[in-house]
Short mmCIF file of N, CA and C in Angstrom, two decimals:
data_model
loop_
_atom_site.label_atom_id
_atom_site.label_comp_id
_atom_site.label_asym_id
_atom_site.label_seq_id
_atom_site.Cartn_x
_atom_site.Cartn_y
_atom_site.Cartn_z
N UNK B 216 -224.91 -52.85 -5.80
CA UNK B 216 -224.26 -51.56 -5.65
C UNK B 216 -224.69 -50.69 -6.83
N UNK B 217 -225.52 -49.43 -6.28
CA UNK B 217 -225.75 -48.61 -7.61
C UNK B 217 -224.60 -48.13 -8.03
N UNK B 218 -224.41 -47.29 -9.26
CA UNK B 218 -223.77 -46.22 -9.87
C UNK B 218 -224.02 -44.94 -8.84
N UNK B 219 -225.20 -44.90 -9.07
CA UNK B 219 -225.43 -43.34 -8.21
C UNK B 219 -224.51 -42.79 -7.01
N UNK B 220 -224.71 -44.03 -6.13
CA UNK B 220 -224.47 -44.24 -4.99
C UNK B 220 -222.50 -44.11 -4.71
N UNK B 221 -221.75 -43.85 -6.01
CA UNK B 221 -220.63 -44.23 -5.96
C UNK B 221 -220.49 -42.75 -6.04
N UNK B 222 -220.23 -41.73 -5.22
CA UNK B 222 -220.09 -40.46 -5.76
C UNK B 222 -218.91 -39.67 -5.41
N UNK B 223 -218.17 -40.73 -4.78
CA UNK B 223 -216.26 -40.22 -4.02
C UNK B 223 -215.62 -40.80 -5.21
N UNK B 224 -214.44 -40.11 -5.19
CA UNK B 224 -213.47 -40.32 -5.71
C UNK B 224 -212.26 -40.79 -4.99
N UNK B 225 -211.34 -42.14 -4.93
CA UNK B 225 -210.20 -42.43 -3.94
C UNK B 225 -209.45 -43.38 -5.32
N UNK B 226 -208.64 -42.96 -4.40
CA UNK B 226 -206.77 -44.22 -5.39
C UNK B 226 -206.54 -45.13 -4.37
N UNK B 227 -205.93 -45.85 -4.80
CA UNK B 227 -205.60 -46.82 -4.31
C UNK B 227 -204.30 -47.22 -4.34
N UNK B 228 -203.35 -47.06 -3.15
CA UNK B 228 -202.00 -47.21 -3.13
C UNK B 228 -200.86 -48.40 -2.71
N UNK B 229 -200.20 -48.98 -2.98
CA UNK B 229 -199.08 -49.84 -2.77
C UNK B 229 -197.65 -49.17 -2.31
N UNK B 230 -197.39 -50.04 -1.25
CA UNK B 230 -195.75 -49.42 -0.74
C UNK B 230 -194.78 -49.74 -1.57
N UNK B 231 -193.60 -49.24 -2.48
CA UNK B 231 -192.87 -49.35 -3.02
C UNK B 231 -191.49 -49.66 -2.58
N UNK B 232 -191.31 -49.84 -0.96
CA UNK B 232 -190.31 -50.01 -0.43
C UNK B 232 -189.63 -48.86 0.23
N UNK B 233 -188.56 -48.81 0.77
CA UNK B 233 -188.13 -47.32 1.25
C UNK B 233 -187.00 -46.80 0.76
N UNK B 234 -186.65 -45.42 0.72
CA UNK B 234 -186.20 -44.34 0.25
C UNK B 234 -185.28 -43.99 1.26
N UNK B 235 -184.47 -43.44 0.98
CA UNK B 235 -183.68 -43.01 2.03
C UNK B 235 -182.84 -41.85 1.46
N UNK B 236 -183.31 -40.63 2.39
CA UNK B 236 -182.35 -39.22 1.73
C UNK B 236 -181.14 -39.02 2.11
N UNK B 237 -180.77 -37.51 1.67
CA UNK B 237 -179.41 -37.62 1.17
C UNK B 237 -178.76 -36.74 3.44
N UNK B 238 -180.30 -36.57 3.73
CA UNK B 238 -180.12 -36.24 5.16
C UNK B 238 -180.18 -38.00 6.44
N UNK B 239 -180.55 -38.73 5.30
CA UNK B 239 -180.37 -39.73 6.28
C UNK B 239 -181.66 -40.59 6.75
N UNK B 240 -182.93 -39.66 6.47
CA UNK B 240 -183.80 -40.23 6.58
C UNK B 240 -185.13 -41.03 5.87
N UNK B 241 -185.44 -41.99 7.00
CA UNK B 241 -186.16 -42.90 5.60
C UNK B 241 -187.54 -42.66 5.84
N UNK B 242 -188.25 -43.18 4.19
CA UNK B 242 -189.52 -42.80 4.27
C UNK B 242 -190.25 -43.69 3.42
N UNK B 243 -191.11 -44.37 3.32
CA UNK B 243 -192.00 -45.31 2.62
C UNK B 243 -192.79 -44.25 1.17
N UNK B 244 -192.18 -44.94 0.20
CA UNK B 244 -192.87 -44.22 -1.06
C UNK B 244 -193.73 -45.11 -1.81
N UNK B 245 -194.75 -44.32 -2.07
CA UNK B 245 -196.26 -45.25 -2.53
C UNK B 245 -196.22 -45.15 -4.03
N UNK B 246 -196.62 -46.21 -4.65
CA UNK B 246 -197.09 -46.11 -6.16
C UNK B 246 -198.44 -46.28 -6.14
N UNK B 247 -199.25 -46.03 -7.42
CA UNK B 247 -200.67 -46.04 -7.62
C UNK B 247 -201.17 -47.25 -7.85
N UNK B 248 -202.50 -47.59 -7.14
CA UNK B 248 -202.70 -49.69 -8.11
C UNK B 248 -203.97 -49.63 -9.16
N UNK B 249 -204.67 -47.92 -8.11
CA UNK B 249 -205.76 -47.75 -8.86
C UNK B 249 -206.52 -46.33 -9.10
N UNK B 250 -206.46 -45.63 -9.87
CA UNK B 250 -206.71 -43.88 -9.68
C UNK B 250 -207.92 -43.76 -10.15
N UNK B 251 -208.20 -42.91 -9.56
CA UNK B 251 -209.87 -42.07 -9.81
C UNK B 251 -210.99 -43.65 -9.92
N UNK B 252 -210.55 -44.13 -8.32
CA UNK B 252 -211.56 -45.36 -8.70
C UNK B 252 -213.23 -44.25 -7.82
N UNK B 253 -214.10 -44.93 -8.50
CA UNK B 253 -215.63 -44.41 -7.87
C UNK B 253 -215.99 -45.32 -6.24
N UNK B 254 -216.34 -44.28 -5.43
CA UNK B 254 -216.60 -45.14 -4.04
C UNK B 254 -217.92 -44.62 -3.39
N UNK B 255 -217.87 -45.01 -2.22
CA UNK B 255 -219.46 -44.97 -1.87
C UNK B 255 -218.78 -44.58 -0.51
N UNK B 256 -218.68 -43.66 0.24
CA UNK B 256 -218.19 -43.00 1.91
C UNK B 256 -219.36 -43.75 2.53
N UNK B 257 -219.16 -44.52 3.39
CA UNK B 257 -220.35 -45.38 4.27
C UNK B 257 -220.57 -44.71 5.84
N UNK B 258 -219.12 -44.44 6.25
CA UNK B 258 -219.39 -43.69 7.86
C UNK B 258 -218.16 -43.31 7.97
N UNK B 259 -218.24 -42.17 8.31
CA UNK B 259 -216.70 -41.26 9.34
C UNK B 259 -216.88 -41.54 10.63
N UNK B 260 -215.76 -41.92 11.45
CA UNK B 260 -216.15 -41.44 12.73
C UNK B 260 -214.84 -40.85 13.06
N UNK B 261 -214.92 -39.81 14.33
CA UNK B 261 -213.79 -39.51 15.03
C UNK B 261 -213.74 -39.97 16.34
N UNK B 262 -212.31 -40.03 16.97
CA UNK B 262 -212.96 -40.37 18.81
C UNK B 262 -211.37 -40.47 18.95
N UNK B 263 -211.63 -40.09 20.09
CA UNK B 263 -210.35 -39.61 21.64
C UNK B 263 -209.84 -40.66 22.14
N UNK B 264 -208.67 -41.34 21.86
CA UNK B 264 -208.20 -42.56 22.42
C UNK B 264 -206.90 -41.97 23.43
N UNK B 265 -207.14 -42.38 24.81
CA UNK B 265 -205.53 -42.42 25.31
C UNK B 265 -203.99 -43.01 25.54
N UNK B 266 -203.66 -42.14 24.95
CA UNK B 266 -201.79 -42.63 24.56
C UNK B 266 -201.16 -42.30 25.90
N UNK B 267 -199.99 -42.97 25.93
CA UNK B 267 -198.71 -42.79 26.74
C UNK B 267 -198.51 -41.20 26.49
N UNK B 268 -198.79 -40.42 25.48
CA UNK B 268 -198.16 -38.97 25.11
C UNK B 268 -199.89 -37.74 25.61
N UNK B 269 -200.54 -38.33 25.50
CA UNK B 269 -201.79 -38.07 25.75
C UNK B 269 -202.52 -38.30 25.26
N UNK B 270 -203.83 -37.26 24.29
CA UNK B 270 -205.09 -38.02 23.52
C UNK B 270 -204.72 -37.79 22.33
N UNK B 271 -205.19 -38.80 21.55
CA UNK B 271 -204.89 -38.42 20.25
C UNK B 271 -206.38 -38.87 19.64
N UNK B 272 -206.82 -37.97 18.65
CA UNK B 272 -207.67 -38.07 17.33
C UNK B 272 -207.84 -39.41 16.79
N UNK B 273 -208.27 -40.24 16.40
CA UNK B 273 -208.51 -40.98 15.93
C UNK B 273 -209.89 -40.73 15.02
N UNK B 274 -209.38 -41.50 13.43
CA UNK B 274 -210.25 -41.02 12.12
C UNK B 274 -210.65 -42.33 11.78
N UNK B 275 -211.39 -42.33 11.58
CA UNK B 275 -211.92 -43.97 10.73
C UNK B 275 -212.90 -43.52 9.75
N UNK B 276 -213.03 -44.19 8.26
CA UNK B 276 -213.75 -44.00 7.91
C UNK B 276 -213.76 -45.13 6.83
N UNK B 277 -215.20 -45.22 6.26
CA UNK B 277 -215.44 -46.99 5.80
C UNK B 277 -216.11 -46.19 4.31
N UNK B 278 -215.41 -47.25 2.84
CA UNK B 278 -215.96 -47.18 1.76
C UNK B 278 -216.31 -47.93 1.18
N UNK B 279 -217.77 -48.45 0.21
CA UNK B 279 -217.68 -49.57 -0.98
C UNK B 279 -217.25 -49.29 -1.92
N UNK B 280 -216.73 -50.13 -2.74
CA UNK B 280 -216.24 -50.00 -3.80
C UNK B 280 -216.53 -50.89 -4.75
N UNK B 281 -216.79 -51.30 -6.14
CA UNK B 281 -216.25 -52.38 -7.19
C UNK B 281 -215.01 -53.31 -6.70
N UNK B 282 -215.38 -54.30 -6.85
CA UNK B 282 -214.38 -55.54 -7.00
C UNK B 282 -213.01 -55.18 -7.33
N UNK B 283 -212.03 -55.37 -6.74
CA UNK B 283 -210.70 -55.20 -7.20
C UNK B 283 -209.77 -56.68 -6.56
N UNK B 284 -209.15 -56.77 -7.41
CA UNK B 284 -208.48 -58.50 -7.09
C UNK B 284 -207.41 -58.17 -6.00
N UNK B 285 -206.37 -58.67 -5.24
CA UNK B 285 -205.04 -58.84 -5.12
C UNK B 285 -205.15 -57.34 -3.91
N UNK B 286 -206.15 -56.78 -3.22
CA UNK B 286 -205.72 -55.84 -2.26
C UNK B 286 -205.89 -56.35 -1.00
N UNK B 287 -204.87 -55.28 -0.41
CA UNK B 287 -204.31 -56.21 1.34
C UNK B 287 -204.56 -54.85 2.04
N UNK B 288 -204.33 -55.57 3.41
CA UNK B 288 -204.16 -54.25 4.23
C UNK B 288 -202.87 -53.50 4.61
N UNK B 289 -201.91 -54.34 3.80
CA UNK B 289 -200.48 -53.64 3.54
C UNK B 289 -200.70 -52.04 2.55
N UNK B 290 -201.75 -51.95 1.74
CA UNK B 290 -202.20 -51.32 0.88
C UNK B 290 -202.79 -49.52 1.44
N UNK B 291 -202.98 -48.59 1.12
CA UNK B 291 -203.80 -47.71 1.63
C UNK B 291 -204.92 -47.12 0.80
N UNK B 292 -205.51 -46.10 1.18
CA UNK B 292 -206.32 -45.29 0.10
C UNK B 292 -206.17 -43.62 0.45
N UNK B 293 -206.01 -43.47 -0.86
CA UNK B 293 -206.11 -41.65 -0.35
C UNK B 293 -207.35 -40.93 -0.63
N UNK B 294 -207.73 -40.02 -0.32
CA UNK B 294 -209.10 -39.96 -0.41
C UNK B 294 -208.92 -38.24 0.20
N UNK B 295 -209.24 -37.61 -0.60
CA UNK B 295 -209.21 -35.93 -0.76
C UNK B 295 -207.98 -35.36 -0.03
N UNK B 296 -206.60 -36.18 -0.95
CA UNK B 296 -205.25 -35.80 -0.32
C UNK B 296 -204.54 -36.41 0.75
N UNK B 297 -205.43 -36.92 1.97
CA UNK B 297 -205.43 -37.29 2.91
C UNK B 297 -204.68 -39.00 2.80
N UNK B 298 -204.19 -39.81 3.10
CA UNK B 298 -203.69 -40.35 3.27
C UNK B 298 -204.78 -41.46 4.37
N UNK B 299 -204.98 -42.73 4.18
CA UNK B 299 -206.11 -43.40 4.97
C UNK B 299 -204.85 -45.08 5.01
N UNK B 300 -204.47 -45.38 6.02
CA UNK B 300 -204.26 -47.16 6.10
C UNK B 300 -205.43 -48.54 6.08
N UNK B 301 -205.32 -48.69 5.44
CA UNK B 301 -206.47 -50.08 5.63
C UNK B 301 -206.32 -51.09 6.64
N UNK B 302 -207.57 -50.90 7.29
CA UNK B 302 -207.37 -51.36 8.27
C UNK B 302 -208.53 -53.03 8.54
N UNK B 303 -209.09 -53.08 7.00
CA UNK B 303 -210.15 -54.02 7.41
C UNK B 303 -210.69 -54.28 5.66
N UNK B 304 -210.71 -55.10 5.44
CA UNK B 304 -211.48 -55.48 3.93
C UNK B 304 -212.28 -56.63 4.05
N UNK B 305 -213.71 -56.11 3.56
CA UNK B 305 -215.08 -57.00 3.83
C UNK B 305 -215.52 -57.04 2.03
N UNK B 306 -215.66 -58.29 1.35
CA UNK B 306 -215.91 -59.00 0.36
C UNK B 306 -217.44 -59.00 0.29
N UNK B 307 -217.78 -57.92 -0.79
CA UNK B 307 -219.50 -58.28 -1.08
C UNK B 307 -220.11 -58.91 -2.12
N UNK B 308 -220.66 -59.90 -1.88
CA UNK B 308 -221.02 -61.12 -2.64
C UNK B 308 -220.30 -61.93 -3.50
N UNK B 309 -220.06 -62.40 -4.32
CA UNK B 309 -219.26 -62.87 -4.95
C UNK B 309 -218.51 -61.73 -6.17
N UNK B 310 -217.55 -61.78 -5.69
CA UNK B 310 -216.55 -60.72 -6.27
C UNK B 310 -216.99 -59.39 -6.57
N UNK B 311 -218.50 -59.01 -5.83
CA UNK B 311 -219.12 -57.87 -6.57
C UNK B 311 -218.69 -56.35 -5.88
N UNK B 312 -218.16 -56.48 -5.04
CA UNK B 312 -217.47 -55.46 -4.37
C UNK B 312 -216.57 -55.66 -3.02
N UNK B 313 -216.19 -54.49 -2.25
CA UNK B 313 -215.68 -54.48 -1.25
C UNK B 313 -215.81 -53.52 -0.20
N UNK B 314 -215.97 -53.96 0.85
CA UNK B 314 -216.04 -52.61 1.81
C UNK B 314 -214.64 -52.86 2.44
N UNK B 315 -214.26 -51.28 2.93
CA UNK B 315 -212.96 -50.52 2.70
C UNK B 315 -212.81 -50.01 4.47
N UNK B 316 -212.94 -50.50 5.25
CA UNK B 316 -211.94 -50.09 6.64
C UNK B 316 -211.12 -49.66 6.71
N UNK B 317 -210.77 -47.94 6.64
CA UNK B 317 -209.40 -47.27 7.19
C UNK B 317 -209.20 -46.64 8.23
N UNK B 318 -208.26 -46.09 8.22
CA UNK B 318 -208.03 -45.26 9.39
C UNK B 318 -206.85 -44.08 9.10
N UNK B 319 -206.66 -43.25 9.58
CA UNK B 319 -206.65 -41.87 9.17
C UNK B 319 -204.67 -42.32 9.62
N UNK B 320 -203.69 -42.16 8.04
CA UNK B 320 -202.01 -42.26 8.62
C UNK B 320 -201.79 -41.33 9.17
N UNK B 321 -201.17 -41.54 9.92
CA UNK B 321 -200.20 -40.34 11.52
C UNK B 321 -198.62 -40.30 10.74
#
């Protein structure tokens, strides 16, 4: 994995459990595991899946990254504000990185 090649910027987030306001409703609040980590954007795609409600958008998009220990797909990444769920983590070579499967949170 070059340096060069790392030219995104994404965090890396953990669920902190849920919140619940003073209106009643609950909401999953994230803490940070890893900020301003360097990544490599590998492929976006978009595409039209059909729902019970109709079509909806669907976002995927795949990153490498440096080695990081202890991440799940309970985990997400944000990535220019946007909010991404992990949806897939692929191990490159021995501990030398990771590729990053998300998909765009609704």
């Amino acid at each position: 994995m070059r340096a060069g090649e790392l030219s995104r910027t994404i965090t890396l987030q953990r669920s902190n459990g849920e919140t619940k306001s003073s209106t009643g409703a609950v909401t999953l609040s994230w803490v940070n595991l890893a900020t301003s980590l360097r990544a490599e954007r590998i492929d976006e795609t978009a595409d039209e899946t059909p729902r019970t409600f109709g079509e909806a958008e669907n976002i995927t998009i795949m990153f490498r990254i440096r080695y990081v220990g202890n991440l799940t797909t309970a985990d997400r990444v944000l990535y220019e504000g946007t909010p991404y769920n992990l949806v897939g983590i692929t191990e490159i070579g021995r501990r030398r990185g990771l590729e990053l499967r998300c998909e765009r949170a609704r």
